[in-house]
Short mmCIF file of C-alpha atoms in Angstrom, two decimals:
data_model
loop_
_atom_site.label_atom_id
_atom_site.label_comp_id
_atom_site.label_asym_id
_atom_site.label_seq_id
_atom_site.Cartn_x
_atom_site.Cartn_y
_atom_site.Cartn_z
CA UNK A 1 -41.69 93.39 30.08
CA UNK A 2 -41.96 89.61 29.96
CA UNK A 3 -42.70 89.65 26.23
CA UNK A 4 -39.35 91.25 25.49
CA UNK A 5 -37.39 88.88 27.67
CA UNK A 6 -39.43 85.94 26.47
CA UNK A 7 -38.32 86.74 22.96
CA UNK A 8 -34.74 86.64 24.15
CA UNK A 9 -35.48 83.16 25.49
CA UNK A 10 -34.53 83.98 29.11
CA UNK A 11 -36.16 85.53 32.14
CA UNK A 12 -36.24 89.27 31.63
CA UNK A 13 -35.54 91.87 34.27
CA UNK A 14 -36.32 95.55 34.08
CA UNK A 15 -34.36 97.95 36.19
CA UNK A 16 -36.25 101.06 37.20
CA UNK A 17 -34.51 104.43 37.32
CA UNK A 18 -35.24 104.34 41.05
CA UNK A 19 -32.46 102.20 42.45
CA UNK A 20 -34.59 101.03 45.33
CA UNK A 21 -37.14 99.35 43.03
CA UNK A 22 -36.67 96.41 40.70
CA UNK A 23 -39.40 94.84 38.59
CA UNK A 24 -39.07 91.10 37.95
CA UNK A 25 -40.80 89.46 35.04
CA UNK A 26 -43.31 86.69 35.60
CA UNK A 27 -42.47 83.14 34.62
CA UNK A 28 -41.80 82.86 30.90
CA UNK A 29 -43.99 80.84 28.57
CA UNK A 30 -42.44 78.69 25.89
CA UNK A 31 -42.97 80.16 22.44
CA UNK A 32 -41.70 79.17 19.05
CA UNK A 33 -38.92 81.47 18.00
CA UNK A 34 -38.27 82.94 14.57
CA UNK A 35 -34.51 82.48 15.10
CA UNK A 36 -33.16 79.99 17.63
CA UNK A 37 -30.36 80.80 20.06
CA UNK A 38 -27.93 78.78 17.92
CA UNK A 39 -28.73 80.90 14.86
CA UNK A 40 -31.00 78.40 13.10
CA UNK A 41 -34.01 80.00 11.44
CA UNK A 42 -37.38 78.29 11.95
CA UNK A 43 -38.54 78.97 8.40
CA UNK A 44 -39.67 76.30 5.97
CA UNK A 45 -40.35 77.02 2.31
CA UNK A 46 -43.22 75.32 0.56
CA UNK A 47 -45.21 75.37 -2.70
CA UNK A 48 -42.41 77.13 -4.57
CA UNK A 49 -42.30 74.92 -7.65
CA UNK A 50 -39.04 73.62 -9.09
CA UNK A 51 -37.33 73.81 -5.72
CA UNK A 52 -35.31 70.63 -6.30
CA UNK A 53 -33.96 71.82 -9.65
CA UNK A 54 -32.91 75.12 -8.09
CA UNK A 55 -30.90 73.31 -5.43
CA UNK A 56 -29.28 71.04 -8.03
CA UNK A 57 -28.34 74.02 -10.22
CA UNK A 58 -26.30 75.31 -7.26
CA UNK A 59 -24.88 71.89 -6.45
CA UNK A 60 -21.70 73.06 -4.73
CA UNK A 61 -23.53 75.22 -2.17
CA UNK A 62 -26.09 72.44 -1.68
CA UNK A 63 -23.34 69.97 -0.79
CA UNK A 64 -21.72 72.45 1.61
CA UNK A 65 -25.06 73.01 3.37
CA UNK A 66 -25.72 69.27 3.84
CA UNK A 67 -25.11 67.60 7.16
CA UNK A 68 -21.78 65.90 7.70
CA UNK A 69 -23.15 62.35 7.42
CA UNK A 70 -24.56 63.06 3.95
CA UNK A 71 -21.36 64.80 2.88
CA UNK A 72 -19.25 61.81 3.89
CA UNK A 73 -21.68 59.41 2.19
CA UNK A 74 -21.56 61.37 -1.08
CA UNK A 75 -17.78 61.67 -0.81
CA UNK A 76 -17.30 57.90 -0.41
CA UNK A 77 -19.89 56.92 -3.02
CA UNK A 78 -18.55 59.34 -5.64
CA UNK A 79 -15.00 58.03 -5.38
CA UNK A 80 -16.13 54.38 -5.19
CA UNK A 81 -18.33 54.65 -8.28
CA UNK A 82 -15.68 56.61 -10.21
CA UNK A 83 -13.00 54.04 -9.36
CA UNK A 84 -15.18 51.10 -10.42
CA UNK A 85 -16.25 52.78 -13.67
CA UNK A 86 -12.74 53.76 -14.71
CA UNK A 87 -11.33 50.35 -13.75
CA UNK A 88 -14.06 48.75 -15.86
CA UNK A 89 -13.05 50.88 -18.83
CA UNK A 90 -9.44 49.70 -18.56
CA UNK A 91 -10.69 46.10 -18.28
CA UNK A 92 -12.90 46.54 -21.37
CA UNK A 93 -9.94 47.83 -23.41
CA UNK A 94 -7.86 44.85 -22.32
CA UNK A 95 -10.73 42.49 -23.14
CA UNK A 96 -11.37 43.96 -26.61
CA UNK A 97 -7.67 43.88 -27.51
CA UNK A 98 -7.37 40.29 -26.28
CA UNK A 99 -4.86 41.07 -23.55
CA UNK A 100 -6.76 38.91 -21.08
CA UNK A 101 -6.40 35.75 -23.18
CA UNK A 102 -2.61 36.03 -23.42
CA UNK A 103 -2.26 36.26 -19.65
CA UNK A 104 1.34 37.44 -19.86
CA UNK A 105 2.66 34.08 -21.12
CA UNK A 106 3.52 35.33 -24.65
CA UNK A 107 6.67 37.43 -24.37
CA UNK A 108 6.39 38.58 -28.01
CA UNK A 109 2.93 40.11 -27.47
CA UNK A 110 2.70 43.79 -26.38
CA UNK A 111 -0.51 44.46 -24.40
CA UNK A 112 -2.17 47.83 -23.85
CA UNK A 113 -1.30 47.74 -20.16
CA UNK A 114 1.40 45.36 -19.08
CA UNK A 115 0.45 42.75 -16.46
CA UNK A 116 -3.29 43.46 -16.52
CA UNK A 117 -5.00 40.07 -16.82
CA UNK A 118 -8.33 40.53 -14.99
CA UNK A 119 -10.53 43.12 -13.31
CA UNK A 120 -8.61 43.25 -9.98
CA UNK A 121 -5.37 43.96 -11.83
CA UNK A 122 -7.13 46.63 -13.94
CA UNK A 123 -8.47 48.17 -10.75
CA UNK A 124 -5.00 48.24 -9.18
CA UNK A 125 -3.59 49.88 -12.31
CA UNK A 126 -6.24 52.57 -12.16
CA UNK A 127 -5.50 53.26 -8.47
CA UNK A 128 -1.77 53.54 -9.23
CA UNK A 129 -2.53 56.03 -11.99
CA UNK A 130 -5.11 58.07 -10.05
CA UNK A 131 -3.08 58.25 -6.86
CA UNK A 132 0.15 58.98 -8.81
CA UNK A 133 1.86 56.18 -6.91
CA UNK A 134 4.17 55.47 -9.83
CA UNK A 135 4.40 52.57 -12.24
CA UNK A 136 6.32 49.43 -11.50
CA UNK A 137 4.81 46.07 -12.31
CA UNK A 138 1.88 47.52 -14.32
CA UNK A 139 2.35 50.27 -16.90
CA UNK A 140 0.77 51.52 -20.12
CA UNK A 141 2.56 50.85 -23.42
CA UNK A 142 2.90 52.97 -26.56
CA UNK A 143 1.09 50.33 -28.64
CA UNK A 144 -2.31 51.38 -27.29
CA UNK A 145 -3.67 54.73 -28.61
CA UNK A 146 -7.09 54.14 -27.03
CA UNK A 147 -5.36 53.57 -23.69
CA UNK A 148 -3.48 56.86 -24.03
CA UNK A 149 -6.75 58.69 -24.72
CA UNK A 150 -8.38 57.02 -21.70
CA UNK A 151 -5.34 57.92 -19.60
CA UNK A 152 -5.72 61.63 -20.51
CA UNK A 153 -9.45 61.51 -19.87
CA UNK A 154 -8.87 59.85 -16.49
CA UNK A 155 -6.32 62.48 -15.47
CA UNK A 156 -8.64 65.36 -16.37
CA UNK A 157 -11.73 63.87 -14.72
CA UNK A 158 -9.76 62.88 -11.63
CA UNK A 159 -8.51 66.44 -11.20
CA UNK A 160 -12.05 67.83 -11.57
CA UNK A 161 -13.56 65.37 -9.08
CA UNK A 162 -10.75 65.98 -6.58
CA UNK A 163 -11.08 69.74 -6.84
CA UNK A 164 -14.87 69.61 -6.43
CA UNK A 165 -15.11 67.18 -3.52
CA UNK A 166 -11.99 68.21 -1.62
CA UNK A 167 -12.90 71.87 -2.04
CA UNK A 168 -16.39 71.14 -0.72
CA UNK A 169 -15.00 69.33 2.33
CA UNK A 170 -12.44 72.06 3.01
CA UNK A 171 -15.04 74.83 2.90
CA UNK A 172 -17.36 72.85 5.14
CA UNK A 173 -14.61 72.27 7.71
CA UNK A 174 -13.67 75.96 7.69
CA UNK A 175 -17.21 77.23 8.25
CA UNK A 176 -17.39 79.53 11.31
CA UNK A 177 -20.42 77.88 12.92
CA UNK A 178 -18.35 76.37 15.72
CA UNK A 179 -16.48 79.64 16.15
CA UNK A 180 -19.77 81.16 17.24
CA UNK A 181 -19.77 78.86 20.26
CA UNK A 182 -17.11 81.09 21.84
CA UNK A 183 -19.08 84.29 21.24
CA UNK A 184 -21.20 84.84 24.34
CA UNK A 185 -24.31 86.96 24.77
CA UNK A 186 -25.70 87.97 28.15
CA UNK A 187 -28.54 85.82 29.45
CA UNK A 188 -30.47 88.93 30.52
CA UNK A 189 -31.31 92.12 28.66
CA UNK A 190 -32.38 95.17 30.65
CA UNK A 191 -34.15 98.45 30.08
CA UNK A 192 -32.62 101.14 32.22
CA UNK A 193 -31.20 104.64 32.09
CA UNK A 194 -27.70 105.37 30.84
CA UNK A 195 -26.36 108.90 30.56
CA UNK A 196 -29.84 110.18 31.34
CA UNK A 197 -31.45 108.25 28.46
CA UNK A 198 -33.70 105.21 28.56
CA UNK A 199 -31.92 102.32 26.83
CA UNK A 200 -32.30 98.65 26.00
CA UNK A 201 -28.97 96.99 26.85
CA UNK A 202 -27.29 93.59 26.60
CA UNK A 203 -23.69 92.37 26.59
CA UNK A 204 -21.56 90.43 24.13
CA UNK A 205 -18.07 88.98 24.61
CA UNK A 206 -15.43 86.91 22.82
CA UNK A 207 -13.89 84.02 24.78
CA UNK A 208 -10.93 83.40 22.46
CA UNK A 209 -7.72 85.39 22.35
CA UNK A 210 -7.93 85.63 18.55
CA UNK A 211 -9.66 88.84 17.56
CA UNK A 212 -12.73 89.42 15.43
CA UNK A 213 -11.61 91.77 12.67
CA UNK A 214 -14.09 94.43 11.50
CA UNK A 215 -16.70 93.24 13.99
CA UNK A 216 -20.08 94.90 13.54
CA UNK A 217 -23.36 94.34 15.36
CA UNK A 218 -26.92 94.93 14.19
CA UNK A 219 -30.33 94.38 15.75
CA UNK A 220 -33.56 93.54 13.98
CA UNK A 221 -37.03 93.84 15.47
CA UNK A 222 -39.31 91.21 13.91
CA UNK A 223 -42.96 91.99 14.40
CA UNK A 224 -46.18 91.71 12.40
CA UNK A 225 -47.88 94.98 11.61
CA UNK A 226 -50.66 96.50 9.53
CA UNK A 227 -50.09 99.45 7.21
CA UNK A 228 -52.42 102.47 7.08
CA UNK A 229 -53.73 101.06 3.78
CA UNK A 230 -54.87 97.92 5.57
CA UNK A 231 -52.11 95.62 4.30
CA UNK A 232 -50.95 93.03 6.85
CA UNK A 233 -47.19 92.46 6.93
CA UNK A 234 -46.26 89.24 8.79
CA UNK A 235 -42.80 89.16 10.32
CA UNK A 236 -41.97 92.70 9.27
CA UNK A 237 -38.33 93.60 10.00
CA UNK A 238 -37.36 96.89 11.57
CA UNK A 239 -33.81 98.06 12.29
CA UNK A 240 -32.92 98.95 15.88
CA UNK A 241 -30.30 101.64 16.12
CA UNK A 242 -27.35 100.44 18.21
CA UNK A 243 -25.01 103.27 17.29
CA UNK A 244 -24.92 103.31 13.50
CA UNK A 245 -24.66 107.08 13.31
CA UNK A 246 -21.97 107.34 15.98
CA UNK A 247 -19.94 104.27 14.99
CA UNK A 248 -20.78 102.44 18.22
CA UNK A 249 -21.88 99.45 16.15
CA UNK A 250 -18.23 98.91 15.10
CA UNK A 251 -16.85 96.73 17.90
CA UNK A 252 -13.33 96.24 19.22
CA UNK A 253 -14.21 92.95 20.84
CA UNK A 254 -11.25 92.29 23.14
CA UNK A 255 -13.39 92.45 26.29
CA UNK A 256 -17.14 92.14 26.95
CA UNK A 257 -19.05 95.14 25.64
CA UNK A 258 -22.48 96.49 26.49
CA UNK A 259 -24.62 97.12 23.41
CA UNK A 260 -27.10 99.96 23.87
CA UNK A 261 -30.25 100.88 21.95
CA UNK A 262 -31.59 104.28 22.92
CA UNK A 263 -35.39 104.36 23.27
CA UNK A 264 -36.10 107.74 21.73
CA UNK A 265 -38.80 109.05 19.40
CA UNK A 266 -37.36 107.02 16.52
CA UNK A 267 -37.38 103.77 18.47
CA UNK A 268 -40.24 101.28 17.93
CA UNK A 269 -40.41 100.92 21.74
CA UNK A 270 -41.04 104.61 22.37
CA UNK A 271 -44.84 104.37 22.50
CA UNK A 272 -44.92 101.14 24.51
CA UNK A 273 -45.47 100.98 28.24
CA UNK A 274 -44.56 98.17 30.59
CA UNK A 275 -48.05 96.71 30.34
CA UNK A 276 -48.18 96.94 26.54
CA UNK A 277 -44.77 95.27 26.28
CA UNK A 278 -46.14 92.28 28.18
CA UNK A 279 -48.88 91.86 25.57
CA UNK A 280 -46.86 92.56 22.41
CA UNK A 281 -45.71 89.78 20.08
CA UNK A 282 -42.24 90.47 18.69
CA UNK A 283 -38.70 89.17 18.64
CA UNK A 284 -35.32 90.87 18.62
CA UNK A 285 -32.57 89.23 16.55
CA UNK A 286 -28.97 90.28 17.17
CA UNK A 287 -26.55 89.85 14.26
CA UNK A 288 -22.80 89.93 14.95
CA UNK A 289 -20.61 89.97 11.85
CA UNK A 290 -16.84 89.89 11.60
CA UNK A 291 -13.79 88.17 10.14
CA UNK A 292 -12.05 85.46 12.15
CA UNK A 293 -8.43 86.48 12.49
CA UNK A 294 -6.95 82.96 12.34
CA UNK A 295 -8.86 81.62 9.31
CA UNK A 296 -10.23 84.69 7.54
#
């Protein structure tokens, strides 16, 4: 039975139907898992061709999947570059129109943007426009059609950049990865009898008072096998029945529940003995799905 418990990542214990006898598994050996305890899959893709372009084509999801340090770096760089570029465009308009040479000393001259004499002042005007702070000392005049066009372009592009980056950050902050930290699985899984039937059992519980809406649990057996035609299937996935037909897989997770897989003729464990289980190479992945009540 050590192979089964080893795949759970903890010491495995098998309870015999005879209450006076308990079989303890030998010391576990460290093996590389297909899915880690934190849910991370140990799968790396290679030799696909055009992988980078595929990630770029789905840029929004790529940004959401990045680590926080890269997200913050992209967030800061995008705004910094956009601010410098737009401020430069306002400075170029002032330079071409000759507003910089007047310097605000000629009261009869109407500049494109009042009181913009150099790049720092053009940058401050852009920030006032982008952040909708309101105009006071610096403001755009009606004598500058190119400035009005740039103002409209800046407003549209600013809205698009804000929606893209802020939406990306909001979705990343609302991801339920940390919520999974308060969903607990039992450290030990057992094979024992329940209601006169041999079952594989483990427990799952929710630590928070907020409920998991429409919670559903599934189990996958991952094991390599060979078909009767001689084809080898690495990491073949097989569904373990944990009450799909009876609705037992639909959980009301207000208290810890025991999940049960009956080892019957349809179970992949039916033909395995204790000794064969110790020599088998497989892994059981438990998938708990649901909607977080507080965030949806």
